[in-house]
mmCIF file of C-alpha atoms and ligand atoms in Angstrom:
data_model
loop_
_atom_site.group_PDB
_atom_site.id
_atom_site.type_symbol
_atom_site.label_atom_id
_atom_site.label_comp_id
_atom_site.label_asym_id
_atom_site.label_seq_id
_atom_site.Cartn_x
_atom_site.Cartn_y
_atom_site.Cartn_z
ATOM 1 C CA MET U 1 100.533 78.447 91.416
ATOM 2 C CA GLU U 2 103.787 79.342 90.399
ATOM 3 C CA GLU U 3 103.680 82.698 91.821
ATOM 4 C CA GLU U 4 102.295 81.514 95.009
ATOM 5 C CA VAL U 5 105.296 79.228 95.750
ATOM 6 C CA ALA U 6 107.318 82.504 94.890
ATOM 7 C CA MET U 7 105.537 84.287 97.632
ATOM 8 C CA SER U 8 105.400 81.446 99.825
ATOM 9 C CA LYS U 9 108.357 82.828 101.980
ATOM 10 C CA PHE U 10 106.652 85.894 102.649
ATOM 11 C CA ARG U 11 103.430 84.345 103.996
ATOM 12 C CA ILE U 12 102.531 85.379 107.751
ATOM 13 C CA GLY U 13 99.747 84.085 110.181
ATOM 14 C CA SER U 14 97.711 80.923 109.825
ATOM 15 C CA LEU U 15 96.071 82.402 106.857
ATOM 16 C CA PRO U 16 97.364 80.968 103.249
ATOM 17 C CA THR U 17 96.501 84.417 101.535
ATOM 18 C CA LEU U 18 98.578 87.051 103.437
ATOM 19 C CA TYR U 19 101.719 88.247 102.729
ATOM 20 C CA TYR U 20 104.264 90.567 103.930
ATOM 21 C CA ILE U 21 107.315 91.757 102.046
ATOM 22 C CA PRO U 22 109.800 93.824 104.442
ATOM 23 C CA ASP U 23 111.644 96.777 102.729
ATOM 24 C CA PHE U 24 109.748 96.626 99.521
ATOM 25 C CA VAL U 25 111.053 99.844 98.448
ATOM 26 C CA THR U 26 114.401 101.542 99.384
ATOM 27 C CA HIS U 27 115.236 104.599 101.266
ATOM 28 C CA ASP U 28 115.651 106.522 98.308
ATOM 29 C CA ASP U 29 112.562 105.242 96.466
ATOM 30 C CA GLN U 30 110.352 106.203 99.545
ATOM 31 C CA ILE U 31 111.630 110.019 99.484
ATOM 32 C CA HIS U 32 111.131 109.815 95.676
ATOM 33 C CA LEU U 33 107.721 108.741 95.954
ATOM 34 C CA LEU U 34 106.720 110.837 99.296
ATOM 35 C CA ASN U 35 107.985 113.790 96.663
ATOM 36 C CA HIS U 36 105.745 113.001 94.049
ATOM 37 C CA ILE U 37 102.681 112.694 96.353
ATOM 38 C CA ASN U 38 103.456 115.836 98.086
ATOM 39 C CA GLN U 39 103.699 117.918 94.954
ATOM 40 C CA ALA U 40 100.403 116.740 93.873
ATOM 41 C CA PRO U 41 98.276 119.756 93.456
ATOM 42 C CA LEU U 42 96.031 120.903 96.541
ATOM 43 C CA ALA U 43 92.860 120.154 94.466
ATOM 44 C CA LYS U 44 94.234 116.358 93.890
ATOM 45 C CA TRP U 45 93.578 115.427 97.745
ATOM 46 C CA LYS U 46 90.179 114.584 98.958
ATOM 47 C CA THR U 47 89.863 115.572 102.664
ATOM 48 C CA LEU U 48 87.548 112.969 104.692
ATOM 49 C CA LYS U 49 86.790 113.301 108.369
ATOM 50 C CA ASN U 50 89.835 111.518 109.544
ATOM 51 C CA ARG U 51 92.316 111.165 106.639
ATOM 52 C CA ARG U 52 93.236 112.766 103.069
ATOM 53 C CA LEU U 53 93.258 110.786 100.102
ATOM 54 C CA GLN U 54 94.329 111.129 96.418
ATOM 55 C CA ASN U 55 92.608 108.913 93.987
ATOM 56 C CA TRP U 56 94.826 107.826 91.017
ATOM 57 C CA GLY U 57 93.581 105.345 87.785
ATOM 58 C CA GLY U 58 90.447 107.033 87.570
ATOM 59 C CA VAL U 59 86.877 106.622 89.433
ATOM 60 C CA VAL U 60 85.516 103.546 90.476
ATOM 61 C CA HIS U 61 82.075 102.633 90.209
ATOM 62 C CA GLU U 62 79.953 99.688 90.658
ATOM 63 C CA LYS U 63 80.005 98.919 87.231
ATOM 64 C CA GLY U 64 83.887 99.283 86.877
ATOM 65 C CA LEU U 65 86.439 101.986 86.432
ATOM 66 C CA LEU U 66 86.255 104.987 84.641
ATOM 67 C CA SER U 67 89.889 104.928 83.723
ATOM 68 C CA GLN U 68 92.543 107.108 83.516
ATOM 69 C CA ASN U 69 96.266 106.113 83.254
ATOM 70 C CA LEU U 70 98.182 106.119 86.133
ATOM 71 C CA PRO U 71 101.443 108.390 85.924
ATOM 72 C CA PRO U 72 105.016 106.872 85.340
ATOM 73 C CA TRP U 73 106.034 107.082 88.875
ATOM 74 C CA LEU U 74 103.111 104.909 90.023
ATOM 75 C CA SER U 75 102.835 102.594 87.098
ATOM 76 C CA ASN U 76 106.977 101.904 87.468
ATOM 77 C CA LEU U 77 105.947 100.980 91.449
ATOM 78 C CA THR U 78 102.462 98.942 90.244
ATOM 79 C CA ARG U 79 104.604 97.093 87.423
ATOM 80 C CA ARG U 80 107.104 95.774 89.889
ATOM 81 C CA ILE U 81 104.323 94.639 92.315
ATOM 82 C CA SER U 82 102.421 92.899 89.778
ATOM 83 C CA GLU U 83 106.110 90.980 88.610
ATOM 84 C CA THR U 84 107.135 90.347 92.329
ATOM 85 C CA THR U 85 103.755 88.958 93.523
ATOM 86 C CA GLY U 86 102.513 87.502 90.255
ATOM 87 C CA LEU U 87 99.328 87.627 91.972
ATOM 88 C CA PHE U 88 97.200 90.086 89.489
ATOM 89 C CA PRO U 89 95.945 88.471 85.987
ATOM 90 C CA SER U 90 96.323 92.083 84.341
ATOM 91 C CA PRO U 91 98.031 94.806 85.417
ATOM 92 C CA ILE U 92 97.179 97.058 88.257
ATOM 93 C CA ASN U 93 94.813 100.138 87.351
ATOM 94 C CA HIS U 94 94.064 101.850 90.684
ATOM 95 C CA VAL U 95 95.971 103.388 93.392
ATOM 96 C CA LEU U 96 94.423 105.026 96.566
ATOM 97 C CA ILE U 97 96.773 106.939 98.577
ATOM 98 C CA ASN U 98 95.906 107.594 101.961
ATOM 99 C CA GLU U 99 97.601 110.230 104.401
ATOM 100 C CA TYR U 100 97.110 109.443 108.198
ATOM 101 C CA LEU U 101 98.031 112.197 110.654
ATOM 102 C CA PRO U 102 99.681 110.387 114.139
ATOM 103 C CA ASP U 103 95.993 110.271 115.781
ATOM 104 C CA GLN U 104 94.208 109.258 112.359
ATOM 105 C CA GLY U 105 93.066 105.752 111.337
ATOM 106 C CA ILE U 106 90.696 103.722 108.899
ATOM 107 C CA MET U 107 87.327 102.268 110.251
ATOM 108 C CA PRO U 108 87.223 98.273 110.104
ATOM 109 C CA HIS U 109 85.938 97.675 106.572
ATOM 110 C CA GLN U 110 85.986 95.347 103.631
ATOM 111 C CA ASP U 111 87.132 96.712 100.425
ATOM 112 C CA GLY U 112 84.537 97.459 97.506
ATOM 113 C CA PRO U 113 83.075 94.820 95.103
ATOM 114 C CA ALA U 114 84.406 96.361 92.270
ATOM 115 C CA TYR U 115 87.766 95.208 92.911
ATOM 116 C CA PHE U 116 89.619 92.135 92.104
ATOM 117 C CA PRO U 117 90.023 90.583 95.484
ATOM 118 C CA VAL U 118 93.633 91.151 95.651
ATOM 119 C CA VAL U 119 95.119 94.063 97.429
ATOM 120 C CA ALA U 120 98.807 95.328 97.760
ATOM 121 C CA ILE U 121 99.306 98.139 100.409
ATOM 122 C CA LEU U 122 102.782 99.989 100.388
ATOM 123 C CA SER U 123 103.414 101.967 103.736
ATOM 124 C CA LEU U 124 105.635 104.790 103.619
ATOM 125 C CA GLY U 125 106.079 107.130 106.869
ATOM 126 C CA SER U 126 105.191 106.132 110.718
ATOM 127 C CA PRO U 127 104.245 102.427 111.336
ATOM 128 C CA ALA U 128 100.628 101.566 112.260
ATOM 129 C CA VAL U 129 99.099 98.411 113.435
ATOM 130 C CA MET U 130 96.319 97.058 111.073
ATOM 131 C CA ASP U 131 93.744 94.903 112.721
ATOM 132 C CA PHE U 132 91.671 92.014 110.827
ATOM 133 C CA THR U 133 88.616 90.988 112.438
ATOM 134 C CA PRO U 134 86.492 87.918 111.122
ATOM 135 C CA HIS U 135 83.349 89.040 109.001
ATOM 136 C CA SER U 136 81.162 86.602 111.114
ATOM 137 C CA LYS U 137 77.947 88.896 110.220
ATOM 138 C CA LEU U 138 77.980 88.561 106.634
ATOM 139 C CA LYS U 139 78.967 85.599 106.841
ATOM 140 C CA LEU U 140 76.544 83.960 109.036
ATOM 141 C CA SER U 141 73.911 85.522 107.349
ATOM 142 C CA ASP U 142 75.116 84.282 103.712
ATOM 143 C CA LYS U 143 74.740 80.986 105.318
ATOM 144 C CA SER U 144 71.633 80.880 106.737
ATOM 145 C CA ASN U 145 69.958 82.503 103.528
ATOM 146 C CA SER U 146 71.526 79.718 101.300
ATOM 147 C CA GLN U 147 70.224 76.824 103.429
ATOM 148 C CA SER U 148 66.568 75.826 102.969
ATOM 149 C CA GLN U 149 64.576 76.633 106.192
ATOM 150 C CA ASP U 150 64.105 74.063 109.131
ATOM 151 C CA THR U 151 65.816 71.047 107.210
ATOM 152 C CA CYS U 152 69.536 72.189 107.129
ATOM 153 C CA ALA U 153 69.287 74.851 109.800
ATOM 154 C CA GLU U 154 70.845 72.675 112.425
ATOM 155 C CA ALA U 155 73.465 71.661 110.185
ATOM 156 C CA SER U 156 73.805 75.634 109.048
ATOM 157 C CA GLU U 157 74.396 76.427 112.592
ATOM 158 C CA MET U 158 77.112 74.296 113.117
ATOM 159 C CA GLU U 159 78.717 74.811 110.076
ATOM 160 C CA ALA U 160 78.553 78.735 111.376
ATOM 161 C CA GLN U 161 79.685 77.911 114.421
ATOM 162 C CA GLU U 162 82.845 76.082 113.021
ATOM 163 C CA TRP U 163 83.461 79.180 110.916
ATOM 164 C CA VAL U 164 83.228 81.556 114.002
ATOM 165 C CA GLU U 165 85.988 78.892 115.812
ATOM 166 C CA ASN U 166 88.259 78.719 112.831
ATOM 167 C CA HIS U 167 88.338 82.617 112.310
ATOM 168 C CA TYR U 168 90.255 84.723 114.768
ATOM 169 C CA PRO U 169 91.325 88.699 115.139
ATOM 170 C CA PHE U 170 94.432 89.248 114.492
ATOM 171 C CA SER U 171 97.063 92.292 113.596
ATOM 172 C CA VAL U 172 99.831 92.829 111.406
ATOM 173 C CA LEU U 173 102.773 95.701 112.020
ATOM 174 C CA LEU U 174 103.242 97.524 109.066
ATOM 175 C CA MET U 175 106.844 98.850 109.184
ATOM 176 C CA PRO U 176 107.382 101.802 106.449
ATOM 177 C CA ARG U 177 108.501 100.729 103.329
ATOM 178 C CA SER U 178 107.034 97.410 103.632
ATOM 179 C CA LEU U 179 104.200 96.024 101.268
ATOM 180 C CA LEU U 180 101.282 93.861 102.874
ATOM 181 C CA ILE U 181 99.147 91.959 100.364
ATOM 182 C CA PHE U 182 96.102 90.100 100.984
ATOM 183 C CA LYS U 183 93.471 87.988 98.940
ATOM 184 C CA ASP U 184 90.676 85.562 98.751
ATOM 185 C CA GLU U 185 89.626 84.466 102.386
ATOM 186 C CA ALA U 186 91.920 87.184 104.123
ATOM 187 C CA TYR U 187 90.243 89.820 101.506
ATOM 188 C CA SER U 188 86.656 88.491 102.121
ATOM 189 C CA ASP U 189 86.336 87.058 105.532
ATOM 190 C CA TYR U 190 87.965 89.766 107.225
ATOM 191 C CA LEU U 191 87.219 93.503 107.967
ATOM 192 C CA HIS U 192 90.782 95.132 107.983
ATOM 193 C CA GLY U 193 91.090 98.786 109.982
ATOM 194 C CA ILE U 194 93.522 101.005 111.775
ATOM 195 C CA LYS U 195 92.786 102.522 115.291
ATOM 196 C CA ASP U 196 92.651 106.434 115.262
ATOM 197 C CA SER U 197 95.281 106.618 118.265
ATOM 198 C CA ARG U 198 98.648 107.788 118.543
ATOM 199 C CA VAL U 199 99.624 104.532 120.568
ATOM 200 C CA GLN U 200 99.254 100.976 119.153
ATOM 201 C CA GLN U 201 99.978 97.957 120.584
ATOM 202 C CA PHE U 202 101.292 94.983 118.069
ATOM 203 C CA HIS U 203 102.772 92.218 120.545
ATOM 204 C CA GLY U 204 100.382 89.977 118.971
ATOM 205 C CA ALA U 205 101.031 91.038 115.166
ATOM 206 C CA VAL U 206 101.687 88.044 113.159
ATOM 207 C CA ASN U 207 104.713 89.431 111.666
ATOM 208 C CA LEU U 208 106.434 90.056 114.720
ATOM 209 C CA ASN U 209 108.267 86.733 114.403
ATOM 210 C CA ASP U 210 109.747 87.341 111.150
ATOM 211 C CA LEU U 211 110.585 90.845 112.006
ATOM 212 C CA LEU U 212 112.485 89.940 114.864
ATOM 213 C CA GLU U 213 114.075 87.243 113.182
ATOM 214 C CA ARG U 214 115.116 89.583 110.320
ATOM 215 C CA HIS U 215 116.101 92.440 112.215
ATOM 216 C CA GLY U 216 116.290 91.360 116.317
ATOM 217 C CA LEU U 217 114.536 93.620 118.460
ATOM 218 C CA ASP U 218 117.247 96.150 119.209
ATOM 219 C CA GLN U 219 117.631 96.924 115.388
ATOM 220 C CA LEU U 220 114.140 97.059 114.957
ATOM 221 C CA LEU U 221 113.627 99.491 118.293
ATOM 222 C CA ASN U 222 116.891 101.828 117.058
ATOM 223 C CA SER U 223 115.826 101.627 113.500
ATOM 224 C CA GLU U 224 112.616 103.348 114.123
ATOM 225 C CA LYS U 225 112.126 105.260 116.795
ATOM 226 C CA GLU U 226 108.415 105.150 117.030
ATOM 227 C CA VAL U 227 108.596 101.178 117.861
ATOM 228 C CA ILE U 228 109.089 101.243 121.490
ATOM 229 C CA GLU U 229 109.337 98.366 124.032
ATOM 230 C CA THR U 230 108.088 98.375 127.714
ATOM 231 C CA ASN U 231 107.016 96.211 130.843
ATOM 232 C CA ALA U 232 110.654 93.907 130.679
ATOM 233 C CA GLY U 233 109.483 93.138 126.710
ATOM 234 C CA ASP U 234 105.577 92.081 127.355
ATOM 235 C CA THR U 235 104.025 95.014 125.936
ATOM 236 C CA LYS U 236 105.283 96.465 122.600
ATOM 237 C CA THR U 237 103.718 99.520 121.047
ATOM 238 C CA ILE U 238 104.139 102.108 118.480
ATOM 239 C CA CYS U 239 103.873 105.923 119.239
ATOM 240 C CA ARG U 240 102.997 107.469 115.882
ATOM 241 C CA SER U 241 104.724 111.112 115.729
ATOM 242 C CA ASN U 242 105.170 111.651 112.052
ATOM 243 C CA THR U 243 102.415 111.083 108.989
ATOM 244 C CA ARG U 244 101.808 108.004 107.458
ATOM 245 C CA ILE U 245 101.266 107.559 103.805
ATOM 246 C CA SER U 246 99.591 104.386 102.076
ATOM 247 C CA LEU U 247 99.592 103.482 98.778
ATOM 248 C CA THR U 248 96.621 100.761 98.243
ATOM 249 C CA CYS U 249 97.157 99.570 94.803
ATOM 250 C CA ARG U 250 94.487 97.445 93.255
ATOM 251 C CA LEU U 251 93.053 96.026 89.877
ATOM 252 C CA VAL U 252 89.096 96.762 88.702
ATOM 253 C CA LEU U 253 88.591 94.115 85.966
ATOM 254 C CA LYS U 254 85.894 96.067 84.226
ATOM 255 C CA VAL U 255 86.983 99.129 82.443
ATOM 256 C CA HIS U 256 85.584 101.773 80.731
ATOM 257 C CA LYS U 257 87.860 104.698 78.874
ATOM 258 C CA ASN U 258 87.418 107.931 80.493
ATOM 259 C CA LEU U 259 86.501 110.347 77.640
ATOM 260 C CA PHE U 260 86.158 113.297 79.960
ATOM 261 C CA LYS U 261 88.606 114.903 81.967
ATOM 262 C CA ILE U 262 87.990 115.072 85.504
HETATM 263 O O1 AKG I 1 96.261 102.701 105.043
HETATM 264 C C1 AKG I 1 96.051 101.601 104.850
HETATM 265 O O2 AKG I 1 96.906 100.627 105.254
HETATM 266 C C2 AKG I 1 94.817 100.795 104.231
HETATM 267 C C3 AKG I 1 94.040 101.611 103.452
HETATM 268 C C4 AKG I 1 92.938 100.737 103.040
HETATM 269 O O3 AKG I 1 92.343 99.913 103.817
HETATM 270 C C5 AKG I 1 91.993 101.220 101.764
HETATM 271 O O4 AKG I 1 92.425 102.408 101.141
HETATM 272 O O5 AKG I 1 90.951 100.288 101.719
HETATM 273 FE FE1 FE2 I 2 90.652 98.620 102.794
#
């Protein structure tokens, strides 16, 4: 609970479990991290259809993590994330590094069941807009399965309707060097994804007011040349011109020591 109080100043939007920490790492830290990521052997990259990724900490299976120690340049970062947020019950042991070219993104998805339901994502390079979409299908079928046939059908339908009415899609503007954290409801009731387009709109982003309060629009526009305002302030877009690198830091509670080198 104490940690949630410490984190409360970083809460964004209407969900109690979504946090955004601007400038979590310095410009020098960003260069240092990017150097390590870019110096990794080519074989460390796994190329998917619409992005490349590096997997650190071991292999995640349904039954847990076949763990490998994180290198110090990553464990220094994950230790800081744990200490600052106080939201991880034991040290973060897995980091996925995603690389996106300006027209690449990630499909709406929910993170796998092997992870403890808290995720911290550090953004580096180009900004991006992350969209959160209520996960209604699963939620509704969960509810209808758990109710006993006819007697509860009506109550269940009302509950489902209420659930839909209380869950809205929203987006978050992920600026370079920021840390996004989401857990519990934001983790389980929403899919998250990034559109695979170079131009992304962010005028409805739930952290926009915080960013504007902190930087002012002029500074935001000037500091990141990819952030653009058009139409007399109505439409705000980013136009990604560089690579974005994200570090998704998570915890797998069930760990098997990996005896084999991978
Ligand atoms: O790149 C990001 O910001 C999101 C990555 C993500 O959702 C994941 O690795 O599961
Ligand atoms: Fe994810």
